[in-house]
PDB file of N, CA and C in Angstrom:
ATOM      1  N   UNK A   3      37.121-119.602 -91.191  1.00 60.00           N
ATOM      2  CA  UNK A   3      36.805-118.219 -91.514  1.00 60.00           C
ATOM      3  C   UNK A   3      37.678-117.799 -92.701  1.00 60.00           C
ATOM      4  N   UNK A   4      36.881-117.107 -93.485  1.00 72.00           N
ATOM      5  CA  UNK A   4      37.610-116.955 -95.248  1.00 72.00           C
ATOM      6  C   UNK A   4      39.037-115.829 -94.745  1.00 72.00           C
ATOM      7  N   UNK A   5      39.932-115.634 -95.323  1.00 82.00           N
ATOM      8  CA  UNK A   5      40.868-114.646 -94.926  1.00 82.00           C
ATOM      9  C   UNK A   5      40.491-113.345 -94.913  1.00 82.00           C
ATOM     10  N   UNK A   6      39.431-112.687 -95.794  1.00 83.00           N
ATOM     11  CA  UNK A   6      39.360-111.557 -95.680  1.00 83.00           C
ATOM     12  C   UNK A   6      38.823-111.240 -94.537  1.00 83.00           C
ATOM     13  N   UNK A   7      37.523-112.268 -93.824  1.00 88.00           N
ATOM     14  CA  UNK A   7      36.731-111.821 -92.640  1.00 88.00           C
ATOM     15  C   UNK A   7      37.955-111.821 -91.706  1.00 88.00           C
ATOM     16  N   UNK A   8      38.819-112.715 -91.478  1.00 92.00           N
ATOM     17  CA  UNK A   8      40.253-112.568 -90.571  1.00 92.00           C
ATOM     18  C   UNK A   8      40.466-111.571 -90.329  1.00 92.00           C
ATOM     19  N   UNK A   9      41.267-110.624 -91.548  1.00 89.00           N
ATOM     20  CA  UNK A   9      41.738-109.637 -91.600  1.00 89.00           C
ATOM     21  C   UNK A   9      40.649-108.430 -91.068  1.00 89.00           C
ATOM     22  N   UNK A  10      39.353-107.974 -91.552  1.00 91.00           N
ATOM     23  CA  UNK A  10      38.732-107.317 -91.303  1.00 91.00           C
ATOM     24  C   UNK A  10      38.358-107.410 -89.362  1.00 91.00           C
ATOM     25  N   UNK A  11      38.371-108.354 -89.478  1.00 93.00           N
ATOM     26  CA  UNK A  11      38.032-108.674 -87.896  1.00 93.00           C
ATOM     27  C   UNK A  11      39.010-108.036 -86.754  1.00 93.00           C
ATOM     28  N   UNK A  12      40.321-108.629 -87.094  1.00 94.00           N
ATOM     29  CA  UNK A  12      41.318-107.959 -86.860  1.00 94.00           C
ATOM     30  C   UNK A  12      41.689-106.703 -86.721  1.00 94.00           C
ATOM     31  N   UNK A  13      40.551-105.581 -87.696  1.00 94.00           N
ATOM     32  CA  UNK A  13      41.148-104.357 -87.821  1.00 94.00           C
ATOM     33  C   UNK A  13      39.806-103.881 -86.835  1.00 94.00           C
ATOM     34  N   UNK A  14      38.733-104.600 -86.747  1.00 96.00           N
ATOM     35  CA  UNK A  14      37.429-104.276 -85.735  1.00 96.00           C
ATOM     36  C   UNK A  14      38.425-103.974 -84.274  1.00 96.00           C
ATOM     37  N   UNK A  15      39.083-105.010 -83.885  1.00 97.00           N
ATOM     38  CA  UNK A  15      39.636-105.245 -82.736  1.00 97.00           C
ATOM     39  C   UNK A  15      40.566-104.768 -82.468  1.00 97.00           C
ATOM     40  N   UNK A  16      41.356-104.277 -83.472  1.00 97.00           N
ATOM     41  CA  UNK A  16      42.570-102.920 -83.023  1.00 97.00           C
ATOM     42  C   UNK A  16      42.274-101.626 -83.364  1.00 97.00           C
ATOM     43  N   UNK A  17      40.669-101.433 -83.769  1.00 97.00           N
ATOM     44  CA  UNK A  17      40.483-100.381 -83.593  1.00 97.00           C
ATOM     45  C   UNK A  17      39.272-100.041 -82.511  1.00 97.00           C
ATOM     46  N   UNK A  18      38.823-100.948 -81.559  1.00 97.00           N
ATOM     47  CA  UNK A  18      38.181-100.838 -80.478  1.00 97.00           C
ATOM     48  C   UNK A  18      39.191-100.772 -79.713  1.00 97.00           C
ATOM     49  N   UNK A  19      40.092-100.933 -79.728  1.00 98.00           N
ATOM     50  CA  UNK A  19      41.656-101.014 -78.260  1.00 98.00           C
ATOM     51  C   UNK A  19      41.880 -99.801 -78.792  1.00 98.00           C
ATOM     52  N   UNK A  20      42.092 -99.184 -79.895  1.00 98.00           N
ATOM     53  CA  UNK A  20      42.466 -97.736 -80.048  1.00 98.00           C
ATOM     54  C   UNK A  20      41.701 -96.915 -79.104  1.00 98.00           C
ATOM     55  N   UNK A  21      40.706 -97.080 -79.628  1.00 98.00           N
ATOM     56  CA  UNK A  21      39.365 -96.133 -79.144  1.00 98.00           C
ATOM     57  C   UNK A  21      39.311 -95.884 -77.661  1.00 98.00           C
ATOM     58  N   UNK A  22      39.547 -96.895 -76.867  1.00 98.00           N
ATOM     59  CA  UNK A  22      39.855 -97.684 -75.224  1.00 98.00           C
ATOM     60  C   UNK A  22      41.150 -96.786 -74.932  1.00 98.00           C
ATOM     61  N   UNK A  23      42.148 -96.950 -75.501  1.00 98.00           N
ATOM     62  CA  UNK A  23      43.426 -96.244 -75.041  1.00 98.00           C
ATOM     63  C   UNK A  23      43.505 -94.925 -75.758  1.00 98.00           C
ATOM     64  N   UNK A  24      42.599 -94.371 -76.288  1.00 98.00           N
ATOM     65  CA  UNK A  24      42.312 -92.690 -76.989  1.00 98.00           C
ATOM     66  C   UNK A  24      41.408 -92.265 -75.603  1.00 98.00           C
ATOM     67  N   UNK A  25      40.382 -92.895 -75.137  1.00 97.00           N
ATOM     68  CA  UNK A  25      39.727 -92.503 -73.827  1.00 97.00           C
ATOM     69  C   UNK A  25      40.494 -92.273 -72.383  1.00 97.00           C
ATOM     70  N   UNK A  26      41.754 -93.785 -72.482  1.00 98.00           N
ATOM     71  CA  UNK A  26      42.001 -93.465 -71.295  1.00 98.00           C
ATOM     72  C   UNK A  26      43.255 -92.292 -71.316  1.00 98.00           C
ATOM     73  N   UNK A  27      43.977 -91.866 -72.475  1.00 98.00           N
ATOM     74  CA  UNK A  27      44.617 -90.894 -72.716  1.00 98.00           C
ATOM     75  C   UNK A  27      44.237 -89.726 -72.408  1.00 98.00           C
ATOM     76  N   UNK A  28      43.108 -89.498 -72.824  1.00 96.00           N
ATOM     77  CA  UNK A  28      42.390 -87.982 -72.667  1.00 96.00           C
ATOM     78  C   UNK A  28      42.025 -87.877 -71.179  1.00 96.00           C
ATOM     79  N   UNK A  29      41.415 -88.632 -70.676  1.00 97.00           N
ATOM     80  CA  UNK A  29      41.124 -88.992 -69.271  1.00 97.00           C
ATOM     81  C   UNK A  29      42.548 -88.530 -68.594  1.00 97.00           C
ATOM     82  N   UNK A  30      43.702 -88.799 -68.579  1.00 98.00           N
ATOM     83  CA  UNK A  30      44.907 -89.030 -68.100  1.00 98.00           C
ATOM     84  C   UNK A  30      45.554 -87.076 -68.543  1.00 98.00           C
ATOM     85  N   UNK A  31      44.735 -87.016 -69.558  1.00 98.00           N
ATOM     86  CA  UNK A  31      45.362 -85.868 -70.207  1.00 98.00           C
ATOM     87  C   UNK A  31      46.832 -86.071 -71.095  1.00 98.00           C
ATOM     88  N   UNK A  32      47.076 -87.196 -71.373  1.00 98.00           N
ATOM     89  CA  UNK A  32      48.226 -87.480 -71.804  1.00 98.00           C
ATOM     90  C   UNK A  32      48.492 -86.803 -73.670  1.00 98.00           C
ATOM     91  N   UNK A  33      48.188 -85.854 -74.009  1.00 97.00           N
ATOM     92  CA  UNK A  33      47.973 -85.175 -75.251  1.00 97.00           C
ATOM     93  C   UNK A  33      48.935 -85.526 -76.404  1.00 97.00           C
ATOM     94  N   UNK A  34      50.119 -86.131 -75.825  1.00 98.00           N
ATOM     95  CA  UNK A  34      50.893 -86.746 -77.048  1.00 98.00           C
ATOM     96  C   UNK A  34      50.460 -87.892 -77.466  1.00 98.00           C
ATOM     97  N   UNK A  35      50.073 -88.709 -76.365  1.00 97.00           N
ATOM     98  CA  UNK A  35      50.034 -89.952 -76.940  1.00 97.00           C
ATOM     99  C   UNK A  35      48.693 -90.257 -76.944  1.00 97.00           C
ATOM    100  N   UNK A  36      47.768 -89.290 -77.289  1.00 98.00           N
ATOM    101  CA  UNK A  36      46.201 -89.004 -77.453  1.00 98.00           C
ATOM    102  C   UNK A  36      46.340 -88.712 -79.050  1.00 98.00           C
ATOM    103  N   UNK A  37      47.431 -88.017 -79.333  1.00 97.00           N
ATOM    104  CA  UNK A  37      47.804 -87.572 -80.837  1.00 97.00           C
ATOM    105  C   UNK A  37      48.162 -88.397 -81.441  1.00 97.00           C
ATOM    106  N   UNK A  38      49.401 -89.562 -81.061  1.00 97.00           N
ATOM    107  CA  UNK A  38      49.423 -90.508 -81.597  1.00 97.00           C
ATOM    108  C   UNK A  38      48.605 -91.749 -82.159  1.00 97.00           C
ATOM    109  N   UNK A  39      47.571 -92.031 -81.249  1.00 97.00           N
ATOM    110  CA  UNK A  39      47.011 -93.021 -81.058  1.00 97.00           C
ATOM    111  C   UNK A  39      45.871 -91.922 -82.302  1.00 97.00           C
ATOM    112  N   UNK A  40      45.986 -91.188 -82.023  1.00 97.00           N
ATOM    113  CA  UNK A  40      44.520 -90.583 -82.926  1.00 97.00           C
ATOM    114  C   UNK A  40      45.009 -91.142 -84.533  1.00 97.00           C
ATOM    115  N   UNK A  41      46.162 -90.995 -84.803  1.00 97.00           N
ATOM    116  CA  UNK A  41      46.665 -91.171 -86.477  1.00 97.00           C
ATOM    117  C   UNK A  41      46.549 -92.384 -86.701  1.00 97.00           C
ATOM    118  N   UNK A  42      46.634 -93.632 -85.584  1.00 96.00           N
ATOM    119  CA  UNK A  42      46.419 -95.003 -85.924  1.00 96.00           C
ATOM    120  C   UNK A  42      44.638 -94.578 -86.192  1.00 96.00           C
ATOM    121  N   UNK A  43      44.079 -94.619 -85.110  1.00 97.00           N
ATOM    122  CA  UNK A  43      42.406 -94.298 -84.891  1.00 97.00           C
ATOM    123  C   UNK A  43      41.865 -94.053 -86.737  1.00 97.00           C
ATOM    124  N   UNK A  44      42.636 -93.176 -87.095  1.00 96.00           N
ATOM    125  CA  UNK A  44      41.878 -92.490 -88.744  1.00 96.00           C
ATOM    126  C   UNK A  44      42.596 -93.494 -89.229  1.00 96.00           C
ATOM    127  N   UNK A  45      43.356 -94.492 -89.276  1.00 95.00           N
ATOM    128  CA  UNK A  45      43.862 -95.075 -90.411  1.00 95.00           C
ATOM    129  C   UNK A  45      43.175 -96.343 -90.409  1.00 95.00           C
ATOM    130  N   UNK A  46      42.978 -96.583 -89.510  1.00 95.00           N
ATOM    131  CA  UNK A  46      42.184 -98.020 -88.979  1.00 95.00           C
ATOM    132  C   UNK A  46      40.190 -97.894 -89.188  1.00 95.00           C
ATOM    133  N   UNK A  47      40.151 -96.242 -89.135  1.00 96.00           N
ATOM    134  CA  UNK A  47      38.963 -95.854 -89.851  1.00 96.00           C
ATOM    135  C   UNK A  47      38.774 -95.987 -91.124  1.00 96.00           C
ATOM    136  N   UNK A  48      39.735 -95.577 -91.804  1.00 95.00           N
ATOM    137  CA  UNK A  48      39.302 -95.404 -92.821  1.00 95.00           C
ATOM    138  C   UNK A  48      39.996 -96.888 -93.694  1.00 95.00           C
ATOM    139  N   UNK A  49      40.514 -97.718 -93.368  1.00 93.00           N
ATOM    140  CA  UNK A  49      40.110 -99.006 -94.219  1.00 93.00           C
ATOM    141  C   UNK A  49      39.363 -99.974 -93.400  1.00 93.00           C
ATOM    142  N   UNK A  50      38.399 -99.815 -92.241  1.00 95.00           N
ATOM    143  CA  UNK A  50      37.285-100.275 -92.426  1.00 95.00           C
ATOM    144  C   UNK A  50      36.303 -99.623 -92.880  1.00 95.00           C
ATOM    145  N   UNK A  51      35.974 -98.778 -93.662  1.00 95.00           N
ATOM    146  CA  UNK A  51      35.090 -97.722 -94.188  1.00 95.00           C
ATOM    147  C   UNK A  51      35.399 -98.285 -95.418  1.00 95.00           C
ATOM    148  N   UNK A  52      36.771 -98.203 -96.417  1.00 93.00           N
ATOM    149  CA  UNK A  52      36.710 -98.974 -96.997  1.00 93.00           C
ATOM    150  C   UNK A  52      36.331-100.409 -97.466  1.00 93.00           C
ATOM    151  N   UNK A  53      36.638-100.908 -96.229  1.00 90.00           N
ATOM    152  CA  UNK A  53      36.252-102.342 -96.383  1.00 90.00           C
ATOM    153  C   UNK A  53      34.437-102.941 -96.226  1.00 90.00           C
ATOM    154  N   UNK A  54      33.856-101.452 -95.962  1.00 93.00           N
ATOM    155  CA  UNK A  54      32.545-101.538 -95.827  1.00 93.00           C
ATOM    156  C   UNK A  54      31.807-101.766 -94.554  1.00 93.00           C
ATOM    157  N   UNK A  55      32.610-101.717 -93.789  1.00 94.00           N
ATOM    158  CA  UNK A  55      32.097-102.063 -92.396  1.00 94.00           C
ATOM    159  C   UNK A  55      31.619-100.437 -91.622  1.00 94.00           C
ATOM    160  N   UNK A  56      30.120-100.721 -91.113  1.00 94.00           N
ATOM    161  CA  UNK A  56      29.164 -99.960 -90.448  1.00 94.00           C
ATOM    162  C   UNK A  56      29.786 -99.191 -89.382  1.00 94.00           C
ATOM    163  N   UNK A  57      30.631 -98.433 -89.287  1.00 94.00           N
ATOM    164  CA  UNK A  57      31.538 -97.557 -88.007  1.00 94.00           C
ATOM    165  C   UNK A  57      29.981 -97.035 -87.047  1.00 94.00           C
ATOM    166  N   UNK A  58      28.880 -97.185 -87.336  1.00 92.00           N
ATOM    167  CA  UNK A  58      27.856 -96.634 -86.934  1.00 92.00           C
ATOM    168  C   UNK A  58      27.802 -97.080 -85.116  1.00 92.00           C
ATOM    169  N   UNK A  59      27.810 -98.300 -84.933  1.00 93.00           N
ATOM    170  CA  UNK A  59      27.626 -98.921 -83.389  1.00 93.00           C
ATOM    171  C   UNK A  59      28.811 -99.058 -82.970  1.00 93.00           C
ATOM    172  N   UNK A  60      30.259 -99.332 -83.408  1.00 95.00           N
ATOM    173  CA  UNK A  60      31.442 -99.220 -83.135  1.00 95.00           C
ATOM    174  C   UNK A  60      32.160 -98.313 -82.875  1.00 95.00           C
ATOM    175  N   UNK A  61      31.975 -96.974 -83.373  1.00 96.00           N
ATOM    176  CA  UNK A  61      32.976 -95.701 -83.226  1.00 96.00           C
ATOM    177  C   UNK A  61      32.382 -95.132 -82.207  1.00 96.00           C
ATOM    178  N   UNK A  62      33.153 -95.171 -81.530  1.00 95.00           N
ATOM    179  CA  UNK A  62      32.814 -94.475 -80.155  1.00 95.00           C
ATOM    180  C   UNK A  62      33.576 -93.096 -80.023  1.00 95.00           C
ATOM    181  N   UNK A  63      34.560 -92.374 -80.408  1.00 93.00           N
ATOM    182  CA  UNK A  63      34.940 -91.171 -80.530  1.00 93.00           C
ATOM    183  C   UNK A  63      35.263 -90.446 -81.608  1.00 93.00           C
ATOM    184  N   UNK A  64      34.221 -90.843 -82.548  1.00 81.00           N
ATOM    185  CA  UNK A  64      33.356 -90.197 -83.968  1.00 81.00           C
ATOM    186  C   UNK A  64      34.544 -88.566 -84.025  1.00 81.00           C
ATOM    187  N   UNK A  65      36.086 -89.044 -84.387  1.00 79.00           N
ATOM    188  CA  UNK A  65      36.429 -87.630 -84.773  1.00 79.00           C
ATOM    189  C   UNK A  65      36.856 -88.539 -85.887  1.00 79.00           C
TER     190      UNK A  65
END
């Protein structure tokens, strides 16, 4: 696998575990670390957005 698909892949998969532990936060009510996890969430958004990848079937808490 070429390095870039690596890397991109990589950021698929720590930003589906975000998404997973942003749910079970809110669920829990845990609001700090719902806040935290949210600033990884947009950063991990937005360089796969950059990187061109379809957030369309993947983003599951579209903030």
């Amino acid at each position: 696998m070429p390095n870039g698909l690596k890397i991109t892949k990589a950021a698929i998969d720590d930003f589906e575990d975000i998404q997973e532990y942003m749910t079970l936060a809110k669920k829990e009510n845990a609001i700090e670390t719902y806040e935290r996890l949210k600033k990884k969430y947009l950063s991990l958004k937005a360089i796969l957005q950059v990187s061109g990848v379809n957030l369309t079937d993947i983003d599951r808490i579209k903030e």
